[in-house]
CSV table of C-alpha atoms and ligand atoms in Angstrom, one decimal:
chain,number,residue,atom,x,y,z
A,18,MET,CA,-24.3,11.1,10.3
A,19,VAL,CA,-21.3,8.9,9.2
A,20,LYS,CA,-22.3,5.2,8.8
A,21,PHE,CA,-19.8,2.6,9.9
A,22,LEU,CA,-20.1,0.9,6.5
A,23,ASP,CA,-22.5,2.1,3.8
A,24,ILE,CA,-23.1,-1.1,1.8
A,25,GLN,CA,-25.9,0.4,-0.2
A,26,ARG,CA,-23.5,3.1,-1.4
A,27,ILE,CA,-20.9,0.5,-2.2
A,28,THR,CA,-23.3,-1.6,-4.3
A,29,ALA,CA,-24.6,1.5,-6.1
A,30,SER,CA,-21.1,2.4,-7.0
A,31,PHE,CA,-20.9,-0.7,-9.2
A,32,GLU,CA,-24.1,0.0,-11.1
A,33,PRO,CA,-25.3,-0.5,-13.7
A,34,ARG,CA,-22.8,-3.3,-14.4
A,35,LEU,CA,-23.7,-5.3,-11.3
A,36,SER,CA,-27.4,-5.5,-12.2
A,37,GLU,CA,-26.6,-6.3,-15.8
A,38,GLU,CA,-24.4,-9.2,-14.8
A,39,VAL,CA,-26.9,-10.6,-12.3
A,40,GLN,CA,-29.6,-10.3,-15.0
A,41,ARG,CA,-27.4,-12.2,-17.4
A,42,VAL,CA,-27.0,-15.1,-14.9
A,43,ILE,CA,-30.8,-15.1,-14.1
A,44,SER,CA,-31.6,-15.4,-17.8
A,45,SER,CA,-29.0,-18.2,-18.4
A,46,GLY,CA,-31.1,-20.6,-16.3
A,47,TRP,CA,-27.8,-22.1,-14.8
A,48,TYR,CA,-27.3,-21.3,-11.1
A,49,LEU,CA,-24.8,-23.7,-9.6
A,50,LEU,CA,-21.6,-25.4,-10.6
A,51,GLY,CA,-21.2,-23.5,-13.9
A,52,GLU,CA,-19.0,-21.3,-15.9
A,53,GLU,CA,-19.4,-18.1,-13.8
A,54,VAL,CA,-17.9,-19.8,-10.7
A,55,ALA,CA,-15.2,-21.5,-12.9
A,56,GLU,CA,-14.3,-18.0,-14.4
A,57,PHE,CA,-14.2,-16.4,-10.9
A,58,GLU,CA,-12.0,-19.2,-9.6
A,59,ARG,CA,-9.5,-18.6,-12.3
A,60,ALA,CA,-9.5,-14.9,-11.8
A,61,PHE,CA,-9.2,-15.0,-8.1
A,62,ALA,CA,-6.4,-17.7,-8.1
A,63,ALA,CA,-4.5,-15.4,-10.5
A,64,TYR,CA,-5.2,-12.3,-8.3
A,65,CYS,CA,-3.7,-14.2,-5.3
A,66,ASP,CA,-0.7,-15.2,-7.4
A,67,ASN,CA,-1.7,-18.8,-6.7
A,68,VAL,CA,-2.8,-21.8,-8.8
A,69,HIS,CA,-6.1,-23.3,-7.5
A,70,CYS,CA,-9.2,-21.7,-6.2
A,71,VAL,CA,-12.4,-23.5,-5.1
A,72,GLY,CA,-15.5,-21.4,-4.5
A,73,VAL,CA,-17.5,-22.4,-1.4
A,74,ALA,CA,-20.5,-21.2,0.5
A,75,ASN,CA,-18.8,-18.9,3.1
A,76,GLY,CA,-15.5,-18.3,5.0
A,77,LEU,CA,-16.3,-20.6,7.8
A,78,ASP,CA,-16.8,-23.5,5.3
A,79,ALA,CA,-13.6,-22.6,3.5
A,80,LEU,CA,-11.5,-22.9,6.7
A,81,THR,CA,-13.4,-26.1,7.8
A,82,LEU,CA,-13.0,-27.7,4.4
A,83,ILE,CA,-9.2,-27.1,4.3
A,84,LEU,CA,-8.8,-28.8,7.7
A,85,MET,CA,-11.2,-31.7,6.8
A,86,ALA,CA,-9.2,-32.3,3.6
A,87,TRP,CA,-5.9,-32.4,5.4
A,88,ARG,CA,-7.4,-34.8,8.0
A,89,GLU,CA,-8.4,-37.1,5.1
A,90,MET,CA,-5.1,-36.7,3.1
A,91,HIS,CA,-2.7,-37.0,6.1
A,92,GLY,CA,-4.7,-39.3,8.4
A,93,TRP,CA,-4.9,-36.7,11.2
A,94,SER,CA,-6.9,-38.0,14.2
A,95,GLU,CA,-9.7,-36.5,16.2
A,96,GLY,CA,-8.2,-34.1,18.8
A,97,ASP,CA,-5.1,-33.3,16.9
A,98,GLU,CA,-4.2,-29.7,17.5
A,99,VAL,CA,-4.2,-26.5,15.5
A,100,ILE,CA,-2.6,-23.3,16.9
A,101,VAL,CA,-4.8,-20.2,16.4
A,102,PRO,CA,-4.7,-16.6,17.8
A,103,ALA,CA,-6.9,-16.1,20.8
A,104,ASN,CA,-8.1,-12.7,19.5
A,105,THR,CA,-9.8,-13.6,16.3
A,106,TYR,CA,-13.4,-13.7,15.1
A,107,ILE,CA,-14.8,-16.9,16.5
A,108,ALA,CA,-15.3,-18.4,13.1
A,109,SER,CA,-11.5,-19.2,12.8
A,110,ILE,CA,-11.8,-21.3,16.0
A,111,LEU,CA,-15.2,-22.8,15.2
A,112,ALA,CA,-13.7,-24.2,11.9
A,113,ILE,CA,-11.1,-26.1,13.9
A,114,SER,CA,-13.7,-27.6,16.3
A,115,ARG,CA,-16.0,-28.4,13.4
A,116,ALA,CA,-13.2,-30.4,11.7
A,117,GLY,CA,-12.9,-32.5,14.8
A,118,LEU,CA,-9.6,-30.9,15.8
A,119,THR,CA,-8.6,-29.1,19.0
A,120,PRO,CA,-7.9,-25.3,18.9
A,121,VAL,CA,-4.9,-24.2,20.9
A,122,LEU,CA,-5.1,-20.5,21.7
A,123,CYS,CA,-2.1,-18.3,21.2
A,124,GLU,CA,-1.9,-14.8,22.7
A,125,PRO,CA,-1.4,-11.9,20.2
A,126,SER,CA,1.3,-9.3,20.3
A,127,GLU,CA,0.1,-6.2,22.2
A,128,GLU,CA,1.5,-4.0,19.4
A,129,ASP,CA,-0.4,-5.2,16.4
A,130,ALA,CA,-3.0,-7.6,17.8
A,131,LEU,CA,-1.7,-10.3,15.4
A,132,ILE,CA,-0.6,-13.8,16.6
A,133,ASP,CA,2.6,-13.4,18.7
A,134,ALA,CA,5.1,-15.6,16.8
A,135,SER,CA,7.5,-15.7,19.7
A,136,LEU,CA,4.9,-17.7,21.7
A,137,ILE,CA,4.0,-20.3,19.1
A,138,GLN,CA,6.9,-22.7,19.8
A,139,SER,CA,5.9,-23.2,23.4
A,140,LEU,CA,2.5,-24.3,22.3
A,141,ILE,CA,3.7,-27.0,19.9
A,142,THR,CA,3.2,-30.6,21.1
A,143,ASP,CA,3.4,-34.0,19.4
A,144,ARG,CA,-0.2,-33.6,18.4
A,145,THR,CA,0.2,-30.2,16.7
A,146,ARG,CA,-0.6,-30.4,13.0
A,147,ALA,CA,-1.2,-26.9,11.8
A,148,ILE,CA,-0.9,-23.2,12.6
A,149,MET,CA,-3.8,-21.0,11.6
A,150,VAL,CA,-2.7,-17.4,11.0
A,151,VAL,CA,-5.4,-14.7,10.9
A,152,HIS,CA,-4.5,-11.5,9.0
A,153,LEU,CA,-6.7,-9.5,11.4
A,154,TYR,CA,-8.1,-6.1,10.4
A,155,GLY,CA,-6.3,-6.4,7.0
A,156,GLN,CA,-2.7,-6.6,8.2
A,157,VAL,CA,-0.5,-9.7,7.4
A,158,CYS,CA,0.9,-11.8,10.2
A,159,PRO,CA,4.7,-12.0,10.7
A,160,MET,CA,5.1,-14.9,8.2
A,161,ASP,CA,9.0,-14.8,8.3
A,162,ALA,CA,8.9,-15.8,11.9
A,163,ILE,CA,6.2,-18.4,11.5
A,164,ARG,CA,7.3,-20.3,8.3
A,165,PRO,CA,10.6,-21.6,9.8
A,166,LEU,CA,8.7,-23.0,12.8
A,167,ALA,CA,6.2,-24.7,10.6
A,168,ASN,CA,9.0,-26.2,8.5
A,169,GLN,CA,11.0,-27.3,11.6
A,170,TYR,CA,8.0,-29.1,13.1
A,171,GLY,CA,6.4,-30.3,9.9
A,172,LEU,CA,3.2,-28.2,10.4
A,173,LYS,CA,0.8,-26.9,7.8
A,174,ILE,CA,0.0,-23.2,7.7
A,175,VAL,CA,-3.6,-22.2,6.9
A,176,GLU,CA,-4.2,-18.5,6.3
A,177,ASP,CA,-7.5,-17.0,7.4
A,178,CYS,CA,-7.7,-14.2,4.8
A,179,ALA,CA,-11.4,-13.2,5.6
A,180,GLN,CA,-10.3,-9.6,6.5
A,181,ALA,CA,-7.3,-9.3,4.1
A,182,HIS,CA,-8.2,-9.7,0.4
A,183,GLY,CA,-5.3,-8.3,-1.6
A,184,ALA,CA,-3.0,-7.6,1.4
A,185,LEU,CA,0.7,-8.0,0.7
A,186,TYR,CA,3.6,-9.3,2.8
A,187,LYS,CA,7.0,-8.2,1.4
A,188,GLY,CA,5.5,-8.0,-2.0
A,189,ALA,CA,3.7,-11.4,-1.9
A,190,ARG,CA,0.0,-11.7,-1.8
A,191,VAL,CA,-2.0,-13.3,1.1
A,192,GLY,CA,-3.5,-16.5,-0.2
A,193,ALA,CA,-0.1,-17.7,-1.3
A,194,LEU,CA,1.8,-17.3,2.0
A,195,GLY,CA,0.9,-20.6,3.6
A,196,ASP,CA,-0.2,-24.1,2.4
A,197,ALA,CA,-3.8,-23.1,2.0
A,198,ALA,CA,-5.9,-20.0,2.5
A,199,ALA,CA,-9.6,-19.3,3.2
A,200,PHE,CA,-11.5,-16.2,2.1
A,201,SER,CA,-14.9,-14.9,3.0
A,202,PHE,CA,-17.0,-12.8,0.7
A,203,TYR,CA,-19.5,-11.8,3.3
A,204,PRO,CA,-21.0,-8.5,2.1
A,205,GLY,CA,-19.0,-6.3,4.5
A,206,LYS,CA,-15.6,-7.7,3.6
A,207,ASN,CA,-13.1,-5.9,1.3
A,208,LEU,CA,-14.4,-8.2,-1.5
A,209,GLY,CA,-18.0,-8.8,-0.7
A,210,ALA,CA,-20.8,-10.6,-2.5
A,211,LEU,CA,-24.5,-9.8,-2.3
A,212,GLY,CA,-24.9,-12.6,0.2
A,213,ASP,CA,-22.7,-15.4,1.5
A,214,GLY,CA,-19.6,-16.7,-0.4
A,215,GLY,CA,-16.1,-18.0,0.3
A,216,ALA,CA,-13.1,-19.6,-1.4
A,217,VAL,CA,-10.2,-21.9,-0.7
A,218,VAL,CA,-6.9,-20.9,-2.5
A,219,THR,CA,-3.9,-23.2,-2.7
A,220,SER,CA,-1.0,-24.3,-4.8
A,221,ASP,CA,-1.6,-28.0,-3.8
A,222,ARG,CA,-3.6,-29.7,-6.6
A,223,LEU,CA,-4.6,-32.7,-4.4
A,224,LEU,CA,-5.8,-30.4,-1.7
A,225,ALA,CA,-7.9,-28.4,-4.1
A,226,ARG,CA,-9.4,-31.6,-5.5
A,227,THR,CA,-10.1,-33.0,-2.0
A,228,VAL,CA,-11.8,-29.7,-0.9
A,229,ARG,CA,-13.9,-29.6,-4.1
A,230,ALA,CA,-15.1,-33.2,-3.5
A,231,LEU,CA,-15.7,-32.6,0.3
A,232,ALA,CA,-17.7,-29.5,-0.6
A,233,ASN,CA,-19.8,-31.6,-3.0
A,234,TYR,CA,-21.1,-34.3,-0.7
A,235,GLY,CA,-17.7,-36.0,-0.7
A,236,SER,CA,-18.2,-36.8,-4.4
A,237,ARG,CA,-15.8,-36.5,-7.4
A,238,GLU,CA,-18.1,-38.4,-9.7
A,239,LYS,CA,-21.9,-38.0,-9.7
A,240,TYR,CA,-23.5,-40.4,-7.1
A,241,VAL,CA,-20.2,-41.9,-6.1
A,242,HIS,CA,-19.2,-40.8,-2.6
A,243,GLN,CA,-15.7,-41.4,-1.3
A,244,ALA,CA,-16.0,-39.3,1.9
A,245,LYS,CA,-18.6,-37.9,4.3
A,246,GLY,CA,-18.7,-34.5,2.7
A,247,ILE,CA,-20.9,-31.4,3.1
A,248,ASN,CA,-22.7,-29.2,0.6
A,249,SER,CA,-20.9,-25.9,0.3
A,250,ARG,CA,-21.0,-24.0,-3.0
A,251,LEU,CA,-20.5,-20.6,-4.3
A,252,ASP,CA,-23.4,-19.9,-6.6
A,253,GLU,CA,-23.3,-18.5,-10.1
A,254,VAL,CA,-25.0,-15.2,-9.3
A,255,GLN,CA,-22.5,-14.4,-6.5
A,256,ALA,CA,-19.5,-15.4,-8.7
A,257,ALA,CA,-20.7,-13.0,-11.4
A,258,VAL,CA,-21.0,-10.2,-8.7
A,259,LEU,CA,-17.6,-11.0,-7.3
A,260,ARG,CA,-15.9,-10.8,-10.8
A,261,VAL,CA,-17.3,-7.3,-11.2
A,262,LYS,CA,-16.1,-6.3,-7.8
A,263,LEU,CA,-12.7,-8.0,-8.1
A,264,SER,CA,-11.8,-5.6,-10.9
A,265,ARG,CA,-11.9,-2.7,-8.5
A,266,LEU,CA,-10.4,-4.4,-5.4
A,267,ASP,CA,-6.9,-2.9,-5.7
A,268,ALA,CA,-8.3,0.6,-6.2
A,269,ASP,CA,-10.7,0.2,-3.3
A,270,ASN,CA,-7.9,-1.0,-1.1
A,271,ASP,CA,-5.9,2.1,-2.1
A,272,ARG,CA,-8.7,4.3,-1.1
A,273,ARG,CA,-8.9,2.6,2.3
A,274,ARG,CA,-5.1,3.1,2.8
A,275,GLN,CA,-5.5,6.8,1.9
A,276,ILE,CA,-8.2,7.3,4.5
A,277,ALA,CA,-6.2,5.4,7.1
A,278,ARG,CA,-3.2,7.6,6.4
A,279,ARG,CA,-5.3,10.7,6.9
A,280,TYR,CA,-6.7,9.3,10.2
A,281,ILE,CA,-3.3,8.5,11.5
A,282,LYS,CA,-1.8,11.8,10.5
A,283,GLN,CA,-4.6,14.0,11.7
A,284,MET,CA,-6.0,12.2,14.8
A,285,THR,CA,-3.9,13.8,17.5
A,286,ASN,CA,-5.9,13.0,20.6
A,287,PRO,CA,-3.5,11.6,23.2
A,288,LEU,CA,-6.4,9.5,24.7
A,289,VAL,CA,-6.8,7.6,21.5
A,290,GLN,CA,-4.1,5.3,20.3
A,291,MET,CA,-3.7,4.8,16.5
A,292,PRO,CA,-3.1,1.3,15.0
A,293,CYS,CA,0.4,0.1,14.3
A,294,VAL,CA,1.0,-0.2,10.5
A,295,HIS,CA,3.9,-2.5,9.5
A,296,SER,CA,3.7,-1.8,5.8
A,297,TRP,CA,1.7,0.9,4.1
A,298,LEU,CA,1.9,-1.1,0.9
A,299,GLY,CA,0.6,-4.3,2.4
A,300,HIS,CA,-2.2,-3.3,4.8
A,301,VAL,CA,-5.7,-3.3,3.3
A,302,PHE,CA,-7.5,-1.8,6.3
A,303,HIS,CA,-10.6,-4.0,6.4
A,304,LEU,CA,-11.0,-2.3,9.8
A,305,PHE,CA,-9.4,0.8,11.2
A,306,THR,CA,-9.1,0.0,14.9
A,307,VAL,CA,-8.0,2.5,17.6
A,308,ARG,CA,-7.5,1.7,21.3
A,309,CYS,CA,-8.7,3.8,24.2
A,310,GLU,CA,-8.7,3.0,27.9
A,311,ARG,CA,-12.2,4.7,28.1
A,312,ARG,CA,-13.4,2.9,25.0
A,313,ASP,CA,-17.1,2.8,25.9
A,314,ALA,CA,-17.1,6.6,26.7
A,315,LEU,CA,-15.4,7.2,23.4
A,316,GLN,CA,-17.9,5.1,21.5
A,317,SER,CA,-20.9,6.9,23.2
A,318,TYR,CA,-19.3,10.3,22.5
A,319,LEU,CA,-18.8,9.5,18.8
A,320,SER,CA,-22.3,8.2,18.6
A,321,GLU,CA,-23.6,11.6,19.9
A,322,GLN,CA,-21.5,13.2,17.2
A,323,GLY,CA,-23.2,11.1,14.6
A,324,ILE,CA,-20.3,8.7,14.0
A,325,GLN,CA,-21.2,5.0,14.0
A,326,THR,CA,-18.5,2.7,15.4
A,327,LEU,CA,-18.3,-1.0,16.1
A,328,ILE,CA,-16.3,-3.2,18.5
A,329,HIS,CA,-14.3,-6.1,16.9
A,330,TYR,CA,-14.8,-7.9,19.1
A,331,PRO,CA,-16.5,-7.3,22.5
A,332,ILE,CA,-16.2,-10.8,24.0
A,333,PRO,CA,-13.1,-12.9,23.3
A,334,PRO,CA,-13.7,-16.5,22.2
A,335,HIS,CA,-12.4,-18.0,25.4
A,336,LYS,CA,-15.1,-16.1,27.3
A,337,GLN,CA,-17.9,-17.2,25.1
A,338,GLU,CA,-20.5,-19.7,26.4
A,339,ALA,CA,-19.8,-21.8,23.3
A,340,TYR,CA,-16.3,-22.5,24.7
A,341,LYS,CA,-17.3,-22.9,28.4
A,342,GLU,CA,-14.3,-25.3,28.8
A,343,TRP,CA,-12.0,-22.3,28.4
A,344,SER,CA,-13.7,-20.0,30.9
A,345,HIS,CA,-10.9,-20.5,33.4
A,346,LEU,CA,-8.2,-19.4,30.9
A,347,SER,CA,-6.4,-16.1,31.5
A,348,LEU,CA,-5.2,-14.4,28.3
A,349,PRO,CA,-4.5,-10.9,29.5
A,350,VAL,CA,-3.3,-9.4,26.2
A,351,THR,CA,-6.4,-10.7,24.3
A,352,GLU,CA,-8.7,-9.5,27.1
A,353,ARG,CA,-7.1,-6.0,27.2
A,354,ILE,CA,-7.4,-5.7,23.4
A,355,HIS,CA,-11.1,-6.7,23.6
A,356,ALA,CA,-11.7,-4.1,26.3
A,357,GLN,CA,-10.0,-1.2,24.5
A,358,ILE,CA,-10.5,-1.7,20.8
A,359,LEU,CA,-12.9,0.4,18.7
A,360,SER,CA,-13.4,0.3,14.9
A,361,LEU,CA,-13.9,3.7,13.2
A,362,PRO,CA,-15.8,4.0,9.8
A,363,ILE,CA,-13.6,3.2,6.8
A,364,SER,CA,-14.7,2.2,3.3
A,365,PRO,CA,-13.8,2.9,-0.3
A,366,VAL,CA,-16.9,5.0,-0.7
A,367,MET,CA,-16.5,7.4,2.2
A,368,THR,CA,-16.2,11.0,1.2
A,369,ASP,CA,-13.4,13.4,2.3
A,370,GLU,CA,-16.0,15.3,4.3
A,371,GLU,CA,-17.0,12.2,6.2
A,372,VAL,CA,-13.4,11.4,6.9
A,373,GLN,CA,-12.9,14.9,8.3
A,374,CYS,CA,-16.0,14.6,10.5
A,375,VAL,CA,-14.6,11.4,12.0
A,376,ILE,CA,-11.2,13.1,12.6
A,377,ASP,CA,-12.8,16.2,14.2
A,378,ALA,CA,-15.0,14.0,16.4
A,379,VAL,CA,-12.1,11.9,17.6
A,380,ASN,CA,-9.9,14.9,18.3
A,381,SER,CA,-12.6,16.6,20.4
A,382,PHE,CA,-13.1,13.7,22.8
A,383,GLU,CA,-12.0,14.5,26.3
B,412,PLP,C1,-15.8,-13.0,8.4
B,412,PLP,C2,-14.7,-13.8,9.0
B,412,PLP,C3,-14.8,-15.2,8.9
B,412,PLP,C4,-16.0,-16.0,8.5
B,412,PLP,O1,-16.5,-15.7,7.2
B,412,PLP,P1,-18.1,-16.0,6.9
B,412,PLP,O2,-18.1,-15.9,5.4
B,412,PLP,O3,-18.9,-15.1,7.6
B,412,PLP,O4,-18.3,-17.4,7.3
B,412,PLP,C5,-13.7,-16.0,9.4
B,412,PLP,N1,-12.7,-15.4,9.9
B,412,PLP,C6,-12.6,-14.0,10.1
B,412,PLP,C7,-11.3,-13.5,10.7
B,412,PLP,C8,-13.6,-13.2,9.6
B,412,PLP,O5,-13.5,-11.9,9.8
């Protein structure tokens, strides 16, 4: 049996250091807003080749806080628009709604499932304020085509890096490719905590300060509240865990790439389409997604062969009840991707034997 993602094995591979670090924080008696988080913030900002990092409670909050901060800093109004890919995890879109802004859905490119930069211009109105790029599956969006548009129209770029810790675009790290970036440290991500966690990364000092205040009840100074903030913190235990795991992130991403290379080279079943890879140096393969017209049959077949797979994602955001107002929308590329996509097991702790099992199973599907 090959698990989709063996988190127990991942955690065990960091022992005994992980338990030692957690024990150290437990003994310290200091659990929030302390040195562990400050140290992790410094380390993670440096890892992203950026200046500021603010630890927050999760990826959704990181995205939301960036948009809330920009609203406050730039006087954006309720209903101002943010362009976002239609085929993303719904959290990207929920963050826009939660900040009181309006998500404007952009179709992805059929080839790589990332936002189709050639369609963005046609979606820009006089209320557009930002473009949210989502580095989906661990592959970076076509920033060279997006940055000039943002500059031309005076738009902010926010990167959703929840699936792309450590990914590179022409040698530059995600987290430093836009005006601000949001990360999630949900346990299953490439850099995962033992619970929830997230971070905002930016080179803009004022934005970092504003996010930090908004995440702390809108307060810069104890018991003085300048804005209607929220409570969203990364805790000391998770920060200590993340520092241990950050030290192996590049090596873990290398192992993911190695597995992906083997999959693409050795999976030769014409019924199963391999993912497009723009740059082998840059992709961090949070997910290894194939496409198949008979996706559900492929998934059941693999399951019979003992291979666990998942669908990212089965229902597109515009077909969710949460966004009933979009139920009339037709987004054919997004809908086709959702109907055909299947994620195969990939993780830094998979053995070569497990990789071979997945390859053999996919190749024997008829
Ligand atoms: C996981 C994920 C998020 C949300 O992160 P949480 O920490 O679960 O809130 C946002 N966007 C994308 C693309 C994700 O995959």
